[in-house]
Amino acid sequence: MFKEQILREDVMNRLYISILLMFIIMGAFIYVFSHLLLRMEHMISSEDSQIQNTSEFIIFYVSPNGSDSWSGKLPEPNKDRTDGPFATITRARDAIRELKRKEGLKRPVIVMIRDGIYHLNEPLVFTPEDSGTDDCPIIYQAYPGEHPIISGGVLLKGFNIENLNGKKVWVTEIPEVKEGKWYFRQLFVNGKRRFRPRLPKHGFYRIASVPNYPPMLLKLKLQEGSNSFSYNSGDIRNWRNLQDVEVVILHFWIEERIPIKSVDEEHNLVTLASKTLFVLRDGWHNEYPRYYVENVFEALSEPGEWYLDRSTGRLYYIPMPNERLGNVSIVAPKLKWYLIKFLGEPNKGKYVEHIVLKGLTFQYTDWDHVLSHQAAFLVPGAIYLKGAKSCAIEYCTISHVGGYGIEVGSGCSDIRIVGNEIYDMGAGGIKVGTHEIPRNPLEATHHIVITDNHIHHGGRIFHSAVGIWIGHSRCNLIAHNHIHDLYYTGISIGWTWGYGESYTRYNVVEFNHIHDIGQGLLSDLGGIYTLGIQPGTVIRHNLIYNIEAYDYGGWGIYLDEGSSYILVENNVVYNTMSGSFHQHYGRENVVRNNIFAFGRKGLVVLSKGEEGHIAFIFERNILVSNGSPLFVGGYAERFTLHNIISNYNLFWDISGKEPLLCLEESTGRKYTLSQWRALNYDTFSIIANPKFKDVMNYDFTLLDDSPAFKIYFKPFSLSNVGPRRK
């Protein structure tokens, strides 16, 4: 009986355990199943959220097939053509204004612009009332896969073929020109810039003499200009429409483009419409400058040349060999300077905010005469911003313009200029800041991001323009840009000469690809150029080469007057006319871990040392020469003054000769390594082949056994210089 009781209890225990296990298993199953249901529900709700994402935006459409009387809510006209997209971007802007007035801005707004050409009769203006917000930006962008064009140009028609001096010329009459309502200075055929006839056809004339100038031109100050000069017989005549003929004088680092007022053929004297800014001297030599004359009707003779007769309204064009009437598009700009304006009132605290231009093409503006200055800094930009905050210009194309591509003026901050292509400019690519120190903090320009842009083939009218110009502005990033084919400077930072007050500082210039700058037209220029005191400015990881000046000053990295407290590191600079690195005068800059190669005049140049402070510290750099001196002292530098600190560098001359360590131009003295070290320079530097991978093809990758590591050189890669992919 006792055994039977134990047996029954055992059976019951087993049963309880089985029931308990069953409940545990069922509980676990219910938990897992409910968890899976919750996950599925979450996934479904997420998909629904993604499906309804478009409801988070307000979208307007613009199309050449649209109408400004429609709603703009449809990408294409409906079947009955009672509704569809807007016809103009201006109407879309105004619709957003109406939306904001009626219900406020509760969602981001996208204006989708369809394929086609949108001709502007006046610049499109955004004011503070057009602003978006941080959560609700307003985006004007190309419709996906399409490439709309915003144009300030007019398509010219009605051409006939005539004979002019034995050549076939296309001619059309433009009534607005004859009536004095329109005159243009640029013409584009099938998207290519065409030029007005000039003399001489190739090369330059040279001024013969200047009235009231002393025989020794060097006695004159830089800004003692003149409004007349004598020319060599036959160079200039009393041409047709003489007041529309321009003299373009090339000297120092500027061009001076001035219309002719009158010509005295008997005395070979030309009088200009205004006085030149600079003395009529060619650089620092005792000779007169080069010049050419442009827009001469009698010189119309070559394919691709054109002339607009203001008095008759007739446009003459000599076609290129492959051009035929009917297969070309001939466009003249109607708008002068500007296509788009962001116009805030920074001094009143009213800004244009959170507007984005994306994926659009901007083309065709004209230019007018502007007083010549360094960097053509007075020339405006086709897209102009003043008093703008948190706006962006991204992945746009700007071309065939008369001035700069983009200008970021006073009172702007947190602007992004990213991924754009800017080319065929009358002046340069991008201007940032002001030429005067901002006294009102509300009008200061700062925190501008300029990255991944391709800027090329500029200075077609204003030769002294630059790729990217930063005036009085701070805390900007200039990175991963590709800049080439300009006649003056690639990137210019700062706008104070000497040690005076400067607003410019904390600018970072890095990973830029800069080449084919100067091209032998002007002098005193650089791949990267700086001015004034600017602590916190860094120039690093840039690739710079093929810098060519006309007479002097073709530098790679150029720290000009007063440049101070700047760090220059991890750059590669080669094939420069005058030097890889040049400092005019300044103080306490640091130049380290760079590769400088093949400067024809020299590699490292200090033009003017000053007592009482160190010009720069130069360490852990690799210098590769081909017979030229490694260091050069310029017009006012003697290295016996100990103006620099130089050590732990590697020197090499590929010619096989012992490197010439230094040449002082002012004294003519040359230094061997032992003489250089006697002055306490480069005690621990070495002369050795750095063992680059392929120095003759400009591959400066160091092999593993390079002696450069002995001077603590730190290898760096420039494989990602220039624009990055989207």
XYZ file of C-alpha atoms in Angstrom:
726
model
C 0.000 0.000 0.000
C 2.852 2.346 0.886
C 4.458 1.512 -2.422
C 1.213 2.133 -4.270
C 0.896 5.563 -2.547
C 4.406 6.467 -3.549
C 3.643 5.328 -7.058
C 0.466 7.438 -7.196
C 2.322 10.506 -5.877
C 5.059 9.958 -8.431
C 2.496 9.756 -11.220
C 0.835 12.942 -9.972
C 4.179 14.755 -9.731
C 5.015 13.745 -13.229
C 1.582 14.949 -14.355
C 2.068 18.298 -12.591
C 5.480 18.658 -14.118
C 4.111 17.805 -17.567
C 1.287 20.321 -17.194
C 3.769 22.924 -15.936
C 6.085 22.276 -18.861
C 3.154 22.523 -21.259
C 2.176 25.914 -19.827
C 5.789 27.095 -20.051
C 6.019 25.980 -23.673
C 2.658 27.554 -24.498
C 3.726 30.778 -22.782
C 6.953 30.860 -24.701
C 5.092 30.219 -27.939
C 2.589 32.989 -27.200
C 5.464 35.366 -26.341
C 7.369 34.607 -29.539
C 4.250 34.756 -31.669
C 3.113 38.052 -30.173
C 6.616 39.460 -30.616
C 6.595 38.446 -34.268
C 3.176 40.047 -34.687
C 4.491 43.262 -33.149
C 7.496 43.255 -35.463
C 5.312 42.632 -38.491
C 2.983 45.418 -37.403
C 5.976 47.741 -36.977
C 7.311 46.810 -40.407
C 3.911 47.402 -41.987
C 3.551 50.751 -40.263
C 7.099 51.684 -41.384
C 6.271 50.804 -44.977
C 3.070 52.841 -44.768
C 5.138 55.714 -43.409
C 7.578 55.429 -46.309
C 4.762 55.178 -48.809
C 3.230 58.376 -47.447
C 6.571 60.207 -47.255
C 5.596 62.434 -50.146
C 2.809 63.883 -48.027
C 5.541 65.372 -45.866
C 6.428 67.770 -48.693
C 4.593 70.368 -50.679
C 5.586 70.104 -54.331
C 5.134 72.665 -57.085
C 6.084 71.990 -60.681
C 7.404 74.351 -63.350
C 7.523 73.509 -67.045
C 7.815 75.327 -70.389
C 4.491 73.599 -71.174
C 2.870 75.093 -68.105
C 0.813 78.179 -67.347
C 1.131 80.652 -64.516
C -2.661 80.579 -64.205
C -2.624 76.892 -63.196
C -2.112 75.408 -59.730
C 1.435 74.152 -60.282
C 0.475 70.918 -58.495
C 0.818 68.622 -61.521
C 4.078 67.688 -63.285
C 2.353 67.799 -66.689
C -0.764 69.466 -68.101
C -3.926 67.391 -67.654
C -5.843 66.101 -70.654
C -8.238 69.034 -70.723
C -5.384 71.514 -70.198
C -7.266 73.080 -67.327
C -4.469 72.499 -64.814
C -0.817 71.619 -64.670
C 2.599 73.068 -63.831
C 3.526 76.735 -63.647
C 5.344 78.261 -66.598
C 7.851 80.349 -64.624
C 9.991 79.979 -61.529
C 8.870 83.445 -60.466
C 5.279 82.206 -60.287
C 6.369 79.253 -58.148
C 8.172 81.647 -55.799
C 5.030 83.782 -55.543
C 2.868 80.700 -54.909
C 5.069 79.873 -51.923
C 4.612 83.412 -50.668
C 0.833 82.984 -50.916
C 1.034 79.642 -49.128
C 3.018 81.154 -46.270
C 0.583 84.054 -45.895
C -2.489 81.812 -45.821
C -1.420 78.865 -43.682
C 2.219 79.317 -42.739
C 5.075 77.033 -43.657
C 4.346 73.671 -42.041
C 6.151 71.357 -44.452
C 9.212 71.608 -46.696
C 8.521 72.895 -50.192
C 10.106 71.526 -53.356
C 9.845 73.320 -56.681
C 10.473 70.711 -59.382
C 11.706 72.386 -62.563
C 11.221 70.413 -65.772
C 13.486 70.269 -68.834
C 13.633 73.365 -70.966
C 15.017 76.895 -71.138
C 13.619 79.542 -68.809
C 14.402 83.000 -70.144
C 14.629 85.747 -67.554
C 13.734 89.317 -68.442
C 15.094 90.425 -65.078
C 16.990 88.677 -62.286
C 14.984 86.310 -60.094
C 15.033 87.834 -56.597
C 14.567 86.093 -53.249
C 13.886 88.295 -50.216
C 13.339 87.442 -46.533
C 9.654 86.714 -47.223
C 10.785 83.837 -49.467
C 12.693 82.112 -46.655
C 12.222 78.584 -45.455
C 13.033 77.310 -41.977
C 15.412 74.763 -40.527
C 12.642 72.116 -40.507
C 10.931 73.344 -43.649
C 13.478 74.423 -46.294
C 12.449 75.611 -49.748
C 14.229 73.749 -52.537
C 14.345 74.744 -56.199
C 15.663 71.739 -58.056
C 15.781 69.991 -61.391
C 13.119 67.369 -61.966
C 14.806 63.944 -61.604
C 16.776 63.050 -64.713
C 16.203 66.406 -66.390
C 18.432 69.441 -66.977
C 16.568 72.744 -66.973
C 18.399 75.943 -67.955
C 17.838 79.388 -66.447
C 19.018 81.816 -69.107
C 19.668 85.524 -69.320
C 20.198 85.225 -73.056
C 18.182 85.728 -76.221
C 18.218 83.463 -79.270
C 19.063 85.570 -82.313
C 17.436 84.830 -85.655
C 16.955 86.310 -89.098
C 20.517 85.941 -90.371
C 21.343 86.419 -94.045
C 24.593 85.765 -95.867
C 26.498 88.773 -97.185
C 29.979 89.418 -98.547
C 32.373 91.552 -96.535
C 35.887 92.126 -97.848
C 35.665 88.925 -99.841
C 34.412 86.821 -96.927
C 30.980 85.332 -96.346
C 29.448 86.942 -93.267
C 26.180 86.235 -91.476
C 24.254 89.418 -90.776
C 21.072 90.181 -88.863
C 19.470 93.440 -87.804
C 18.409 93.951 -84.182
C 15.969 96.870 -83.812
C 16.488 97.171 -80.042
C 20.180 97.808 -80.600
C 19.542 100.442 -83.256
C 17.020 102.144 -80.956
C 19.588 102.274 -78.145
C 17.609 99.905 -75.887
C 20.124 97.051 -75.954
C 23.833 96.561 -76.504
C 25.735 93.370 -75.759
C 29.422 92.531 -75.463
C 29.297 88.722 -75.576
C 28.047 86.217 -78.129
C 27.779 82.412 -77.942
C 27.345 80.016 -80.839
C 26.246 76.459 -80.040
C 27.277 77.059 -76.440
C 30.775 78.268 -77.363
C 32.113 81.726 -76.587
C 32.951 83.784 -79.652
C 35.216 86.832 -79.547
C 35.056 90.336 -80.944
C 37.771 91.208 -83.489
C 41.039 92.353 -81.921
C 44.407 93.652 -83.013
C 46.977 92.307 -83.185
C 45.439 88.962 -84.029
C 48.150 87.218 -82.049
C 50.413 88.563 -79.353
C 50.392 92.184 -78.245
C 51.295 95.735 -79.158
C 53.507 97.736 -76.829
C 52.960 101.348 -75.801
C 55.570 103.602 -77.433
C 55.621 106.405 -74.851
C 53.437 108.303 -72.412
C 53.021 112.116 -72.329
C 54.320 113.796 -69.169
C 56.084 110.635 -68.000
C 59.777 110.974 -67.075
C 62.349 108.950 -69.039
C 62.935 106.772 -65.971
C 59.541 105.153 -65.428
C 60.768 103.573 -62.210
C 60.576 107.020 -60.591
C 56.793 106.895 -60.849
C 54.580 105.467 -58.123
C 52.397 102.446 -58.804
C 49.130 104.397 -58.995
C 50.311 107.250 -61.204
C 48.091 106.327 -64.131
C 47.496 108.153 -67.390
C 44.578 108.777 -69.746
C 46.692 108.806 -72.922
C 49.686 107.212 -74.585
C 51.580 107.232 -77.847
C 51.440 104.188 -80.082
C 53.653 102.879 -82.823
C 52.559 104.009 -86.254
C 49.703 101.916 -87.677
C 48.753 100.164 -84.445
C 45.696 102.347 -83.797
C 43.540 104.316 -86.257
C 40.360 106.359 -86.351
C 38.250 103.266 -86.778
C 34.512 103.019 -87.292
C 32.529 103.503 -84.054
C 35.764 104.441 -82.320
C 34.152 104.924 -78.900
C 33.165 101.233 -78.883
C 36.795 100.164 -79.357
C 38.566 99.174 -76.141
C 42.222 99.184 -75.190
C 43.201 96.305 -72.907
C 46.481 97.029 -71.105
C 48.312 94.154 -69.418
C 50.782 95.043 -66.695
C 51.722 93.909 -63.223
C 48.909 91.627 -61.985
C 45.926 93.331 -63.661
C 44.389 94.123 -67.011
C 42.931 97.575 -67.646
C 40.057 97.582 -70.127
C 39.214 101.161 -71.149
C 37.260 102.518 -74.147
C 38.970 104.921 -76.537
C 37.885 108.562 -76.427
C 39.816 109.863 -79.443
C 42.770 109.179 -81.736
C 45.242 111.706 -83.146
C 46.755 109.865 -86.120
C 49.080 112.735 -86.947
C 50.862 112.444 -83.601
C 50.108 108.738 -82.945
C 48.329 109.665 -79.719
C 45.332 107.851 -78.227
C 43.198 109.406 -75.489
C 41.294 107.027 -73.222
C 37.820 107.491 -71.771
C 39.261 107.288 -68.237
C 42.582 107.273 -66.466
C 44.399 104.002 -65.874
C 44.586 102.742 -62.311
C 48.278 101.762 -62.466
C 51.276 103.498 -63.914
C 51.824 102.633 -67.592
C 54.860 100.514 -66.852
C 55.359 96.825 -67.485
C 55.975 95.430 -64.017
C 59.051 96.668 -62.201
C 61.015 97.310 -65.386
C 61.706 100.614 -67.084
C 59.596 99.776 -70.116
C 56.064 100.375 -71.320
C 53.374 97.672 -71.082
C 51.749 95.364 -73.610
C 48.227 96.004 -74.866
C 45.709 94.957 -77.477
C 42.647 96.663 -78.945
C 39.283 94.921 -79.132
C 36.000 95.373 -80.995
C 37.494 96.793 -84.193
C 35.088 96.448 -87.144
C 37.885 96.773 -89.697
C 39.638 93.787 -88.064
C 36.656 91.462 -88.614
C 38.318 88.776 -90.711
C 38.645 85.427 -88.909
C 36.138 82.579 -88.430
C 34.421 82.879 -85.060
C 34.721 86.672 -84.876
C 31.699 88.960 -84.557
C 30.884 92.641 -84.435
C 27.799 94.543 -83.273
C 27.292 97.943 -84.880
C 25.582 100.101 -82.288
C 24.510 102.776 -84.792
C 22.838 100.459 -87.327
C 21.832 97.557 -85.083
C 23.532 95.096 -87.455
C 25.303 92.047 -86.063
C 28.060 90.529 -88.193
C 29.375 87.002 -87.616
C 31.956 85.021 -89.575
C 30.985 81.346 -89.157
C 33.348 78.553 -88.279
C 34.028 76.053 -91.115
C 31.508 73.484 -89.847
C 28.709 75.973 -89.125
C 25.720 76.385 -91.424
C 22.630 78.534 -91.128
C 19.940 76.344 -89.664
C 22.238 74.126 -87.602
C 23.444 76.675 -85.070
C 22.071 78.417 -82.019
C 23.318 82.007 -81.619
C 22.664 83.566 -78.217
C 23.393 87.059 -76.899
C 22.968 87.909 -73.204
C 20.131 90.297 -72.352
C 20.755 90.445 -68.587
C 23.802 92.268 -67.279
C 25.777 90.570 -64.479
C 22.964 88.924 -62.480
C 20.619 85.953 -62.908
C 19.657 85.237 -59.285
C 19.727 87.537 -56.250
C 19.305 86.654 -52.587
C 18.624 90.079 -51.063
C 18.378 90.240 -47.303
C 18.851 93.284 -45.113
C 21.579 92.179 -42.727
C 21.964 95.570 -41.071
C 18.281 95.252 -40.016
C 18.582 91.608 -39.026
C 16.396 90.458 -41.929
C 17.829 87.478 -43.811
C 17.016 85.193 -46.705
C 17.162 81.755 -45.102
C 16.938 78.062 -45.942
C 16.631 78.283 -49.728
C 18.399 75.651 -51.845
C 19.221 75.734 -55.566
C 19.987 72.212 -56.740
C 20.850 70.601 -60.063
C 20.035 73.678 -62.165
C 21.967 75.245 -65.039
C 22.505 79.011 -65.178
C 23.747 80.636 -68.382
C 24.291 83.899 -70.249
C 24.911 87.235 -68.602
C 26.700 90.262 -69.993
C 29.310 92.568 -68.495
C 30.059 96.264 -68.338
C 33.189 98.287 -67.638
C 34.481 98.061 -64.070
C 37.588 99.720 -62.644
C 40.450 97.242 -62.740
C 41.793 95.999 -59.427
C 43.627 92.948 -58.174
C 41.528 89.773 -58.506
C 38.822 91.788 -60.348
C 37.160 91.899 -56.946
C 34.638 94.584 -57.954
C 33.158 92.389 -60.689
C 29.784 90.925 -59.570
C 28.590 87.309 -59.592
C 25.741 85.843 -61.662
C 24.254 84.372 -58.473
C 24.503 87.050 -55.812
C 23.846 86.647 -52.082
C 23.585 89.410 -49.497
C 22.140 88.887 -46.049
C 21.609 85.156 -46.610
C 21.784 82.403 -43.995
C 21.688 78.618 -44.227
C 21.195 78.636 -47.998
C 22.829 76.318 -50.530
C 23.847 76.110 -54.183
C 24.441 72.441 -54.913
C 25.290 70.475 -58.059
C 24.450 73.363 -60.375
C 26.200 74.467 -63.555
C 27.070 78.114 -64.166
C 28.587 79.052 -67.512
C 28.852 81.734 -70.214
C 28.603 84.602 -67.739
C 30.166 88.045 -67.903
C 31.489 88.211 -64.343
C 32.030 85.799 -61.476
C 29.861 82.711 -61.155
C 28.780 83.126 -57.520
C 29.207 86.051 -55.133
C 28.574 85.696 -51.397
C 28.487 89.284 -50.180
C 28.009 90.963 -46.819
C 25.984 89.529 -43.963
C 26.039 85.905 -45.125
C 26.697 82.817 -43.007
C 26.309 79.038 -43.168
C 26.160 78.986 -46.969
C 26.955 75.750 -48.829
C 28.422 75.897 -52.352
C 28.920 72.244 -53.176
C 29.422 70.118 -56.276
C 28.951 72.846 -58.880
C 30.666 73.291 -62.221
C 31.532 76.913 -63.047
C 33.223 77.587 -66.367
C 33.597 80.031 -69.259
C 33.389 83.059 -66.990
C 34.195 86.621 -67.927
C 35.825 86.832 -64.489
C 36.311 84.118 -61.850
C 34.439 81.361 -60.054
C 33.363 82.246 -56.505
C 33.706 85.409 -54.402
C 33.167 85.413 -50.633
C 33.227 88.333 -48.217
C 33.879 92.026 -48.621
C 36.815 94.196 -49.628
C 36.329 96.324 -46.526
C 36.442 95.179 -42.902
C 32.859 94.699 -41.647
C 32.281 97.162 -38.814
C 28.758 95.960 -38.103
C 28.786 92.312 -36.911
C 25.467 91.792 -38.712
C 27.225 92.480 -42.008
C 30.112 90.053 -41.459
C 30.400 87.002 -43.718
C 31.563 83.722 -42.190
C 31.169 79.931 -42.122
C 30.895 79.387 -45.871
C 31.478 75.856 -47.193
C 32.954 75.691 -50.720
C 33.646 72.077 -51.608
C 33.760 69.685 -54.554
C 33.361 72.359 -57.233
C 34.957 72.314 -60.690
C 36.018 75.851 -61.663
C 37.777 76.322 -64.978
C 38.354 78.471 -68.052
C 37.765 81.833 -66.420
C 39.129 85.345 -66.850
C 37.940 85.531 -70.436
C 37.183 89.267 -70.097
C 38.613 90.237 -66.709
C 41.892 88.343 -66.910
C 42.930 89.123 -63.324
C 39.993 87.269 -61.749
C 40.592 84.233 -59.525
C 39.016 80.820 -59.058
C 37.933 81.358 -55.436
C 38.343 84.747 -53.736
C 37.951 85.117 -49.969
C 38.134 88.753 -48.884
C 37.352 89.823 -45.326
C 35.703 86.606 -44.177
C 36.470 83.922 -41.628
C 35.817 80.331 -40.601
C 35.367 79.080 -44.170
C 36.122 75.653 -45.638
C 37.546 75.568 -49.179
C 38.083 71.891 -49.938
C 38.138 69.310 -52.731
C 37.791 71.846 -55.545
C 39.319 71.445 -59.004
C 40.547 74.804 -60.322
C 42.397 75.310 -63.600
C 42.853 77.384 -66.755
C 42.849 80.859 -65.231
C 45.129 83.807 -65.975
C 45.777 85.021 -62.449
C 45.388 83.081 -59.167
C 43.645 79.853 -58.168
C 42.556 80.608 -54.572
C 43.032 83.984 -52.850
C 42.567 84.381 -49.062
C 42.629 87.723 -47.208
C 42.416 91.392 -48.193
C 44.727 93.377 -45.902
C 48.165 94.397 -47.174
C 50.798 94.308 -44.446
C 50.170 94.031 -40.727
C 47.037 96.160 -40.557
C 43.682 95.137 -39.159
C 42.196 92.066 -40.785
C 38.920 90.229 -40.299
C 40.186 87.157 -42.170
C 41.156 84.096 -40.088
C 40.411 80.413 -39.418
C 40.022 79.491 -43.072
C 40.867 75.919 -44.072
C 42.103 75.319 -47.632
C 42.559 71.602 -48.220
C 42.469 68.827 -50.823
C 42.206 71.222 -53.759
C 43.554 70.325 -57.209
C 44.964 73.495 -58.777
C 46.865 73.659 -62.061
C 47.520 75.634 -65.250
C 47.276 78.988 -63.524
C 48.626 82.247 -65.000
C 49.434 80.817 -68.418
C 52.037 83.531 -69.003
C 49.626 86.458 -69.289
C 50.017 88.388 -66.003
C 52.624 88.560 -63.231
C 52.779 88.178 -59.441
C 50.307 85.340 -58.964
C 49.938 81.989 -57.261
C 48.113 78.701 -57.071
C 47.114 79.677 -53.522
C 47.597 83.306 -52.456
C 47.218 84.950 -49.037
C 47.297 88.467 -47.611
C 47.518 89.844 -44.083
C 47.411 88.499 -40.542
C 45.125 85.471 -40.363
C 45.673 83.179 -37.374
C 44.083 79.779 -37.689
C 44.294 79.646 -41.472
C 45.522 76.264 -42.714
C 46.716 75.303 -46.218
C 47.076 71.536 -46.412
C 46.791 68.517 -48.698
C 46.628 70.559 -51.909
C 48.073 69.500 -55.272
C 49.411 72.466 -57.253
C 51.360 72.515 -60.528
C 51.970 74.343 -63.827
C 52.010 77.915 -62.525
C 53.292 80.318 -65.177
C 53.592 84.125 -64.987
C 54.448 86.560 -67.761
C 57.444 88.275 -66.169
C 57.838 87.382 -62.502
C 55.964 85.807 -59.647
C 54.636 82.447 -60.816
C 54.414 80.863 -57.361
C 52.761 77.676 -56.110
C 51.855 78.776 -52.575
C 52.267 82.539 -52.186
C 52.098 84.229 -48.771
C 52.036 87.891 -49.768
C 52.328 91.080 -47.734
C 51.853 90.599 -44.012
C 50.707 86.974 -44.231
C 51.152 85.693 -40.684
C 50.349 82.753 -38.390
C 49.451 80.423 -41.265
C 50.139 76.684 -41.322
C 51.260 75.185 -44.657
C 51.594 71.402 -44.530
C 51.228 68.196 -46.562
C 51.047 69.924 -49.947
C 52.629 68.848 -53.238
C 53.739 71.697 -55.497
C 55.736 71.316 -58.718
C 56.459 72.883 -62.104
C 56.304 76.517 -61.110
C 57.960 79.381 -62.924
C 59.259 81.200 -59.865
C 59.042 78.875 -56.878
C 56.993 76.252 -55.099
C 56.673 78.335 -51.936
C 57.076 82.095 -51.669
C 56.678 84.475 -48.782
C 56.890 88.149 -49.587
C 56.985 89.215 -45.970
C 55.138 88.108 -42.857
C 55.749 86.469 -39.540
C 55.662 83.168 -37.728
C 54.214 80.959 -40.429
C 54.884 77.211 -40.263
C 55.805 75.290 -43.423
C 56.211 71.571 -42.783
C 55.940 68.142 -44.364
C 55.477 69.414 -47.932
C 56.952 68.205 -51.225
C 58.264 71.084 -53.347
C 59.729 70.214 -56.737
C 60.967 71.793 -59.952
C 60.665 75.519 -59.389
C 62.643 77.145 -62.192
C 63.796 80.187 -60.255
C 64.045 78.327 -56.978
C 61.998 76.254 -54.592
C 61.599 78.337 -51.433
C 61.698 82.108 -51.811
C 61.678 84.814 -49.143
C 61.538 88.241 -50.757
C 61.771 90.430 -47.697
C 62.968 89.393 -44.278
C 62.393 91.654 -41.304
C 64.372 92.054 -38.125
C 62.723 91.293 -34.835
C 60.691 88.241 -35.806
C 60.876 84.939 -37.654
C 59.352 84.913 -41.123
C 58.607 81.180 -41.113
C 59.631 77.856 -39.637
C 60.585 75.368 -42.345
C 60.914 71.718 -41.324
C 60.401 68.124 -42.525
C 60.003 69.158 -46.163
C 61.324 67.433 -49.295
C 62.878 69.748 -51.907
C 63.654 68.397 -55.378
C 65.503 70.645 -57.809
C 66.736 70.412 -61.358
C 69.681 72.778 -61.125
C 67.882 75.715 -59.484
C 68.674 76.901 -55.936
C 66.708 75.452 -53.057
C 66.348 78.744 -51.177
C 66.243 82.207 -52.739
C 66.498 85.543 -50.987
C 64.615 88.195 -52.909
C 64.944 91.933 -53.367
C 65.292 92.679 -49.630
C 66.423 89.463 -47.962
C 69.817 88.459 -46.623
C 69.780 85.170 -44.766
C 72.564 86.368 -42.485
C 69.748 88.147 -40.625
C 68.430 84.724 -39.554
C 64.837 85.435 -40.570
C 63.849 81.788 -40.864
C 64.263 78.571 -38.903
C 65.002 75.640 -41.193
C 65.878 72.074 -40.209
C 65.120 68.365 -40.717
C 64.570 68.746 -44.469
C 65.637 66.542 -47.384
C 67.326 68.124 -50.416
C 67.932 66.575 -53.827
C 68.947 67.782 -57.270
C 67.997 65.353 -60.049
C 70.714 66.815 -62.297
C 73.243 64.871 -60.227
C 74.997 67.994 -59.004
C 75.343 68.976 -55.402
C 72.326 71.180 -54.669
C 72.847 74.916 -54.551
C 71.459 75.620 -51.108
C 70.781 79.306 -51.447
C 71.030 82.315 -53.724
C 70.632 85.872 -52.461
C 69.446 88.027 -55.351
C 70.212 91.318 -53.612
C 73.873 90.386 -52.980
C 74.476 87.685 -55.606
C 75.895 85.447 -52.899
C 75.566 81.665 -53.256
C 75.677 79.210 -50.363
C 76.948 75.655 -50.330
C 75.612 73.252 -47.719
C 78.550 73.893 -45.388
C 78.171 77.664 -45.720
C 74.438 77.356 -45.153
C 74.992 75.294 -42.033
C 77.533 77.801 -40.804
C 74.594 80.190 -40.512
C 72.895 77.593 -38.295
C 70.419 76.462 -40.948
C 69.548 72.813 -41.647
C 72.028 71.251 -39.250
C 70.083 67.980 -39.289
C 68.845 68.136 -42.877
C 70.176 65.661 -45.436
C 71.063 65.531 -49.129
C 69.720 62.285 -50.549
C 67.582 60.816 -53.283
C 64.114 60.712 -51.685
C 63.254 57.601 -53.733
C 59.929 58.595 -55.181
C 58.018 56.006 -57.140
C 58.364 57.914 -60.447
C 59.563 61.481 -59.987
C 59.864 62.180 -63.728
C 56.144 61.491 -64.121
C 55.340 63.388 -60.935
C 54.451 60.360 -58.834
C 55.775 61.458 -55.455
C 54.857 58.292 -53.586
C 57.751 57.362 -51.293
C 59.242 53.904 -51.491
C 59.558 51.937 -48.255
C 63.302 52.533 -48.005
C 63.117 56.292 -48.596
C 65.644 58.317 -46.566
C 62.866 60.878 -46.024
C 61.786 58.892 -43.002
C 65.084 59.795 -41.369
C 63.983 63.434 -41.188
C 60.644 62.336 -39.699
C 58.724 63.056 -42.875
C 55.190 61.690 -42.578
C 53.826 60.215 -45.826
C 50.451 61.502 -46.980
C 48.194 60.677 -49.887
C 46.644 63.108 -52.320
C 44.651 60.448 -54.147
C 41.419 62.141 -53.094
C 42.225 65.730 -54.051
C 39.636 67.496 -56.124
C 35.887 66.873 -56.190
C 34.537 63.732 -54.577
C 31.745 61.732 -56.117
C 28.210 62.345 -54.902
